[in-house]
Amino acid sequence: MDKGKQTGVQEKVSVEFESYSHNEQFARVVTAVFMARLNPTMEELEDVKTAVSEAVTNCVIHGYEDRIGTIRMELTCDQGQLTVEITDWGTGIGNIVQAREPLYTSKPSRERSGMGFTFMETFMDSMEVRSAVGEGTTVTMKKKIGNKILEKKVV
Amino acid sequence: MQNQRDAYCISESLVIPMPRELDHHSSTKIRDNLDLMLAGRGIRRVVLDFTDTEFMDSAGIGMVLAKYRRVKAFGGQVAVSGANDRILRIMKMSGIGQIISFYTTTHQAVSAKQ
Ligand SMILES: Nc1ncnc2c1ncn2[C@@H]1O[C@H](COP(=O)(O)OP(=O)(O)OP(=O)(O)O)[C@@H](O)[C@H]1O
Ligand SMILES: [Mg+2]
């Protein structure tokens, strides 16, 4: 039933999925569908999809390495402010400052460029990392959506 | 998922079509036969064809760098063709614009002088 709720006002969706690499795409699609209610521009949509892809891929590759574990993604919107929180219960990060440096990767031999955190920072308004070795990692990213009213809207 | 087109040769170039969405998952599915091709066929340039690619994240950067390292060992070049503005921007942010040449179309990439 349509409760006539104003779109974009305090809504929350959370989804848990396993760390199979095909779920990187699943997470992007879920994010895009959730964002549609905020009337994002094409650029805002692509920015958030890229950031989500980076965070989820890090859970798959680094958090769980070669085993399958649970990834939780929580999407919140509040008056056009989008918050994305992505958590794994995997290896955790020992040195967060180093991990966030552009081009730093702990897996240089495996086709990694070390740009994931840099893209999350660049494409979102803010990014925060909480992590403990052996316990897991939570990345929280925020972005204001739908400011650029003159740009073409995505239906 | 999507059908990944196979790599093919045109004169001295090996063209590798990139998937619609280039992420960690899809990058592990690209079959390029690069080692076989470089070994005997006189390939001097590898063209990564982004014409059909709508999405790319850092996995694409890692993939381009990995191809560059292998092709450089053979004295060859790596080129990127058909990438949209957003993908070009992401590539340039990571600094790979320094080592790779960019072409608007795959045709231009394969016919460019070395
Ligand atoms: N969820 C996570 N769990 C454990 N370690 C992580 C996690 N996310 C990031 N890291 C660590 O932080 C480093 C930097 O991450 P970043 O995404 O910037 O680069 P990368 O994943 O190594 O390479 P790229 O993202 O370019 O493929 C990683 O190499 C890894 O050591
Ligand atoms: Mg990463």
CSV table of C-alpha atoms and ligand atoms in Angstrom, one decimal:
chain,number,residue,atom,x,y,z
A,1,MET,CA,0.0,0.0,0.0
A,2,ASP,CA,1.2,3.5,-0.8
A,3,LYS,CA,1.4,5.3,2.4
A,4,GLY,CA,2.1,8.5,0.5
A,5,LYS,CA,5.4,8.9,2.3
A,6,GLN,CA,7.7,11.7,1.0
A,7,THR,CA,10.6,10.1,-0.8
A,8,GLY,CA,14.1,10.5,0.5
A,9,VAL,CA,13.1,11.0,4.1
A,10,GLN,CA,14.8,8.7,6.6
A,11,GLU,CA,14.7,5.3,5.1
A,12,LYS,CA,16.9,2.3,5.7
A,13,VAL,CA,17.6,-0.9,3.8
A,14,SER,CA,20.1,-3.5,4.8
A,15,VAL,CA,21.1,-6.6,3.0
A,16,GLU,CA,23.5,-9.5,3.8
A,17,PHE,CA,25.2,-11.6,1.2
A,18,GLU,CA,28.0,-14.1,0.9
A,19,SER,CA,31.5,-13.0,-0.3
A,20,TYR,CA,31.2,-14.5,-3.8
A,21,SER,CA,32.8,-12.2,-6.3
A,22,HIS,CA,29.6,-12.0,-8.4
A,23,ASN,CA,28.0,-10.2,-5.4
A,24,GLU,CA,30.1,-7.2,-6.2
A,25,GLN,CA,27.7,-6.5,-9.1
A,26,PHE,CA,24.7,-7.4,-6.9
A,27,ALA,CA,25.7,-4.8,-4.3
A,28,ARG,CA,26.0,-2.1,-7.0
A,29,VAL,CA,22.6,-2.9,-8.4
A,30,VAL,CA,20.9,-2.9,-5.0
A,31,THR,CA,22.6,0.5,-4.3
A,32,ALA,CA,21.4,1.9,-7.6
A,33,VAL,CA,17.8,0.8,-7.0
A,34,PHE,CA,17.9,2.3,-3.5
A,35,MET,CA,19.3,5.6,-4.8
A,36,ALA,CA,16.6,6.0,-7.4
A,37,ARG,CA,14.3,7.5,-4.7
A,38,LEU,CA,16.8,10.3,-4.2
A,39,ASN,CA,16.7,11.4,-7.8
A,40,PRO,CA,20.4,11.2,-8.4
A,41,THR,CA,22.2,12.6,-11.3
A,42,MET,CA,24.0,10.1,-13.6
A,43,GLU,CA,27.3,11.2,-12.1
A,44,GLU,CA,26.2,10.8,-8.5
A,45,LEU,CA,24.9,7.3,-9.3
A,46,GLU,CA,28.2,6.3,-10.9
A,47,ASP,CA,30.2,7.8,-8.1
A,48,VAL,CA,28.3,5.8,-5.4
A,49,LYS,CA,28.3,2.6,-7.5
A,50,THR,CA,32.1,2.8,-7.9
A,51,ALA,CA,32.6,3.4,-4.1
A,52,VAL,CA,30.3,0.5,-3.2
A,53,SER,CA,32.1,-1.8,-5.7
A,54,GLU,CA,35.5,-0.9,-4.1
A,55,ALA,CA,34.3,-1.5,-0.5
A,56,VAL,CA,32.6,-4.8,-1.3
A,57,THR,CA,35.5,-6.1,-3.4
A,58,ASN,CA,37.8,-5.3,-0.5
A,59,CYS,CA,35.7,-7.5,1.8
A,60,VAL,CA,35.8,-10.3,-0.8
A,61,ILE,CA,39.5,-10.1,-1.6
A,62,HIS,CA,41.1,-8.9,1.7
A,63,GLY,CA,38.5,-9.5,4.4
A,64,TYR,CA,37.8,-13.1,3.6
A,65,GLU,CA,40.7,-13.9,1.2
A,66,ASP,CA,39.9,-17.4,-0.1
A,67,ARG,CA,37.0,-18.3,2.1
A,68,ILE,CA,33.3,-17.4,2.0
A,69,GLY,CA,31.9,-15.1,4.7
A,70,THR,CA,29.1,-12.7,5.2
A,71,ILE,CA,29.1,-9.1,4.0
A,72,ARG,CA,26.5,-6.7,5.3
A,73,MET,CA,25.5,-3.5,3.4
A,74,GLU,CA,23.3,-0.9,5.1
A,75,LEU,CA,21.9,2.0,3.0
A,76,THR,CA,20.3,5.0,4.7
A,77,CYS,CA,18.9,8.1,3.3
A,78,ASP,CA,18.0,11.2,5.3
A,79,GLN,CA,16.9,14.3,3.5
A,80,GLY,CA,19.1,13.6,0.5
A,81,GLN,CA,22.0,12.5,2.6
A,82,LEU,CA,23.0,9.0,1.6
A,83,THR,CA,25.0,6.8,4.0
A,84,VAL,CA,26.5,3.5,2.9
A,85,GLU,CA,27.9,1.2,5.6
A,86,ILE,CA,29.7,-2.0,4.5
A,87,THR,CA,30.9,-4.6,7.0
A,88,ASP,CA,32.8,-7.8,7.0
A,89,TRP,CA,33.9,-10.1,9.8
A,90,GLY,CA,37.2,-11.1,8.2
A,91,THR,CA,40.9,-10.5,8.7
A,92,GLY,CA,40.7,-6.8,9.6
A,93,ILE,CA,43.3,-4.0,8.9
A,94,GLY,CA,46.4,-3.6,11.1
A,95,ASN,CA,47.4,-0.2,9.8
A,96,ILE,CA,44.5,1.9,8.5
A,97,VAL,CA,46.5,5.0,7.8
A,98,GLN,CA,48.8,3.0,5.5
A,99,ALA,CA,45.9,1.1,3.9
A,100,ARG,CA,44.3,4.4,2.9
A,101,GLU,CA,47.4,5.7,1.1
A,102,PRO,CA,47.0,5.9,-2.7
A,103,LEU,CA,48.7,3.0,-4.4
A,104,TYR,CA,49.2,1.0,-1.2
A,105,THR,CA,48.2,-2.6,-1.6
A,106,SER,CA,49.1,-5.7,0.5
A,107,LYS,CA,48.6,-7.9,-2.6
A,108,PRO,CA,50.9,-6.3,-5.3
A,109,SER,CA,51.2,-9.6,-7.1
A,110,ARG,CA,47.5,-10.1,-7.7
A,111,GLU,CA,46.5,-7.5,-10.2
A,112,ARG,CA,45.7,-4.9,-7.4
A,113,SER,CA,46.5,-1.2,-8.0
A,114,GLY,CA,46.0,0.1,-4.4
A,115,MET,CA,43.5,2.7,-5.6
A,116,GLY,CA,40.3,1.4,-3.9
A,117,PHE,CA,40.3,3.6,-0.8
A,118,THR,CA,41.4,6.6,-2.9
A,119,PHE,CA,38.4,6.1,-5.2
A,120,MET,CA,36.0,5.8,-2.2
A,121,GLU,CA,37.4,9.1,-0.8
A,122,THR,CA,37.2,10.8,-4.1
A,123,PHE,CA,33.7,9.8,-5.2
A,124,MET,CA,32.0,10.2,-1.8
A,125,ASP,CA,31.8,13.3,0.5
A,126,SER,CA,33.4,11.3,3.4
A,127,MET,CA,34.7,7.9,4.2
A,128,GLU,CA,35.5,6.4,7.6
A,129,VAL,CA,37.2,3.1,8.3
A,130,ARG,CA,36.8,1.1,11.6
A,131,SER,CA,38.7,-2.2,11.8
A,132,ALA,CA,40.3,-4.6,14.2
A,133,VAL,CA,42.7,-7.4,13.3
A,134,GLY,CA,40.9,-10.8,13.4
A,135,GLU,CA,37.5,-9.1,13.9
A,136,GLY,CA,36.6,-7.4,10.7
A,137,THR,CA,36.2,-4.0,9.0
A,138,THR,CA,33.4,-1.5,8.6
A,139,VAL,CA,33.6,1.3,6.0
A,140,THR,CA,31.1,4.1,6.3
A,141,MET,CA,30.6,6.5,3.4
A,142,LYS,CA,28.4,9.5,3.0
A,143,LYS,CA,27.3,11.6,0.1
A,144,LYS,CA,24.7,14.3,-0.5
A,145,ILE,CA,22.5,13.4,-3.4
A,146,GLY,CA,20.4,15.5,-5.7
A,147,ASN,CA,21.9,18.9,-5.3
A,148,LYS,CA,22.6,19.5,-8.9
A,149,ILE,CA,19.0,20.1,-10.0
A,150,LEU,CA,20.0,21.5,-13.3
A,151,GLU,CA,21.7,18.2,-14.4
A,152,LYS,CA,19.9,15.5,-16.2
A,153,LYS,CA,18.0,13.2,-13.8
A,154,VAL,CA,18.0,9.4,-13.9
A,155,VAL,CA,14.4,8.0,-13.9
B,1,MET,CA,26.1,-13.2,-17.1
B,2,GLN,CA,27.4,-11.4,-20.2
B,3,ASN,CA,29.1,-13.2,-23.1
B,4,GLN,CA,32.7,-12.2,-23.1
B,5,ARG,CA,34.1,-11.8,-26.6
B,6,ASP,CA,37.4,-13.5,-27.3
B,7,ALA,CA,40.6,-11.7,-28.1
B,8,TYR,CA,41.6,-11.4,-31.8
B,9,CYS,CA,44.6,-10.3,-33.9
B,10,ILE,CA,44.7,-7.5,-36.5
B,11,SER,CA,48.1,-7.1,-38.2
B,12,GLU,CA,50.6,-6.5,-35.3
B,13,SER,CA,48.0,-5.9,-32.7
B,14,LEU,CA,46.1,-8.1,-30.3
B,15,VAL,CA,42.7,-6.7,-29.4
B,16,ILE,CA,41.2,-7.7,-26.1
B,17,PRO,CA,37.5,-6.7,-25.7
B,18,MET,CA,36.6,-5.6,-22.2
B,19,PRO,CA,33.4,-6.6,-20.5
B,20,ARG,CA,30.4,-4.4,-20.0
B,21,GLU,CA,31.2,-4.1,-16.3
B,22,LEU,CA,34.9,-4.4,-15.5
B,23,ASP,CA,35.2,-5.3,-11.8
B,24,HIS,CA,37.2,-7.8,-9.8
B,25,HIS,CA,34.8,-10.6,-10.7
B,26,SER,CA,34.6,-10.0,-14.4
B,27,SER,CA,38.4,-9.3,-14.7
B,28,THR,CA,39.1,-12.8,-13.6
B,29,LYS,CA,37.0,-14.1,-16.5
B,30,ILE,CA,38.9,-12.4,-19.3
B,31,ARG,CA,40.6,-15.0,-21.5
B,32,ASP,CA,43.2,-13.2,-23.5
B,33,ASN,CA,45.7,-16.0,-24.5
B,34,LEU,CA,48.3,-13.2,-24.0
B,35,ASP,CA,51.2,-15.6,-23.4
B,36,LEU,CA,50.4,-17.7,-26.5
B,37,MET,CA,49.9,-14.7,-28.7
B,38,LEU,CA,53.0,-12.9,-27.6
B,39,ALA,CA,55.1,-16.0,-28.0
B,40,GLY,CA,54.9,-16.5,-31.7
B,41,ARG,CA,52.7,-14.2,-33.7
B,42,GLY,CA,54.7,-11.0,-34.0
B,43,ILE,CA,52.4,-9.0,-31.7
B,44,ARG,CA,53.8,-5.5,-31.0
B,45,ARG,CA,50.8,-3.9,-29.4
B,46,VAL,CA,48.0,-5.0,-27.1
B,47,VAL,CA,44.8,-3.0,-27.5
B,48,LEU,CA,42.3,-3.1,-24.6
B,49,ASP,CA,39.0,-2.3,-26.2
B,50,PHE,CA,36.6,-0.5,-23.8
B,51,THR,CA,34.0,0.3,-26.5
B,52,ASP,CA,31.3,-1.8,-24.7
B,53,THR,CA,32.4,-1.0,-21.1
B,54,GLU,CA,29.9,1.0,-19.0
B,55,PHE,CA,31.4,0.5,-15.6
B,56,MET,CA,35.0,0.1,-14.3
B,57,ASP,CA,36.5,0.3,-10.8
B,58,SER,CA,40.1,-0.2,-9.5
B,59,ALA,CA,40.1,-3.8,-10.7
B,60,GLY,CA,40.3,-2.3,-14.2
B,61,ILE,CA,43.4,-0.4,-13.2
B,62,GLY,CA,45.0,-3.5,-11.8
B,63,MET,CA,44.2,-5.4,-15.0
B,64,VAL,CA,45.7,-2.7,-17.2
B,65,LEU,CA,48.9,-2.6,-15.1
B,66,ALA,CA,49.2,-6.4,-15.2
B,67,LYS,CA,48.9,-6.4,-19.0
B,68,TYR,CA,51.4,-3.6,-19.3
B,69,ARG,CA,54.0,-5.5,-17.2
B,70,ARG,CA,53.7,-8.6,-19.4
B,71,VAL,CA,53.7,-6.8,-22.7
B,72,LYS,CA,56.6,-4.5,-21.8
B,73,ALA,CA,58.7,-7.6,-21.1
B,74,PHE,CA,58.2,-8.4,-24.8
B,75,GLY,CA,59.1,-4.9,-25.9
B,76,GLY,CA,55.5,-4.2,-26.9
B,77,GLN,CA,53.0,-1.4,-26.1
B,78,VAL,CA,49.6,-1.3,-24.4
B,79,ALA,CA,46.8,0.9,-25.8
B,80,VAL,CA,43.3,1.6,-24.5
B,81,SER,CA,40.5,2.3,-27.0
B,82,GLY,CA,36.9,3.4,-26.9
B,83,ALA,CA,36.9,4.3,-23.2
B,84,ASN,CA,34.1,6.7,-22.0
B,85,ASP,CA,34.9,9.9,-20.2
B,86,ARG,CA,34.4,8.5,-16.8
B,87,ILE,CA,36.6,5.5,-17.4
B,88,LEU,CA,39.3,7.8,-18.8
B,89,ARG,CA,39.1,10.0,-15.7
B,90,ILE,CA,39.5,7.0,-13.4
B,91,MET,CA,42.5,5.8,-15.4
B,92,LYS,CA,44.1,9.2,-15.4
B,93,MET,CA,43.5,9.6,-11.6
B,94,SER,CA,45.6,6.4,-11.1
B,95,GLY,CA,48.5,7.7,-13.2
B,96,ILE,CA,48.4,5.0,-15.9
B,97,GLY,CA,48.0,7.8,-18.5
B,98,GLN,CA,51.8,8.1,-18.3
B,99,ILE,CA,52.5,4.6,-19.7
B,100,ILE,CA,49.5,3.8,-21.9
B,101,SER,CA,48.3,5.5,-25.1
B,102,PHE,CA,44.6,6.3,-25.5
B,103,TYR,CA,42.6,6.1,-28.7
B,104,THR,CA,39.0,7.0,-29.5
B,105,THR,CA,38.4,4.0,-31.6
B,106,THR,CA,39.9,0.5,-31.8
B,107,HIS,CA,40.5,1.1,-35.5
B,108,GLN,CA,42.7,4.1,-34.7
B,109,ALA,CA,44.6,2.1,-32.1
B,110,VAL,CA,45.5,-0.8,-34.4
B,111,SER,CA,46.4,1.5,-37.3
B,112,ALA,CA,48.5,4.0,-35.3
B,113,LYS,CA,52.2,4.1,-35.9
B,114,GLN,CA,54.4,2.6,-33.2
C,1,LIG,N1,37.8,-5.2,4.2
C,1,LIG,C1,39.2,-5.3,4.3
C,1,LIG,N2,39.7,-6.3,5.1
C,1,LIG,C2,41.0,-6.4,5.3
C,1,LIG,N3,41.9,-5.6,4.7
C,1,LIG,C3,41.5,-4.6,3.9
C,1,LIG,C4,40.1,-4.4,3.7
C,1,LIG,N4,39.9,-3.4,2.9
C,1,LIG,C5,41.1,-2.9,2.6
C,1,LIG,N5,42.1,-3.7,3.2
C,1,LIG,C6,43.6,-3.4,3.1
C,1,LIG,O1,43.8,-2.1,2.6
C,1,LIG,C7,44.6,-2.2,1.5
C,1,LIG,C8,44.3,-1.1,0.5
C,1,LIG,O2,42.9,-1.2,0.0
C,1,LIG,P1,42.6,-0.6,-1.4
C,1,LIG,O3,41.2,-1.0,-1.8
C,1,LIG,O4,43.0,0.8,-1.4
C,1,LIG,O5,43.7,-1.3,-2.4
C,1,LIG,P2,43.6,-2.8,-2.9
C,1,LIG,O6,42.3,-3.5,-2.7
C,1,LIG,O7,44.9,-3.5,-2.4
C,1,LIG,O8,43.8,-2.6,-4.5
C,1,LIG,P3,42.6,-2.2,-5.5
C,1,LIG,O9,41.5,-1.8,-4.7
C,1,LIG,O10,43.2,-1.2,-6.4
C,1,LIG,O11,42.3,-3.5,-6.3
C,1,LIG,C9,44.4,-3.6,0.9
C,1,LIG,O12,45.6,-4.0,0.1
C,1,LIG,C10,44.3,-4.4,2.2
C,1,LIG,O13,45.5,-4.7,2.7
C,2,MG,MG,40.5,-2.6,-3.1
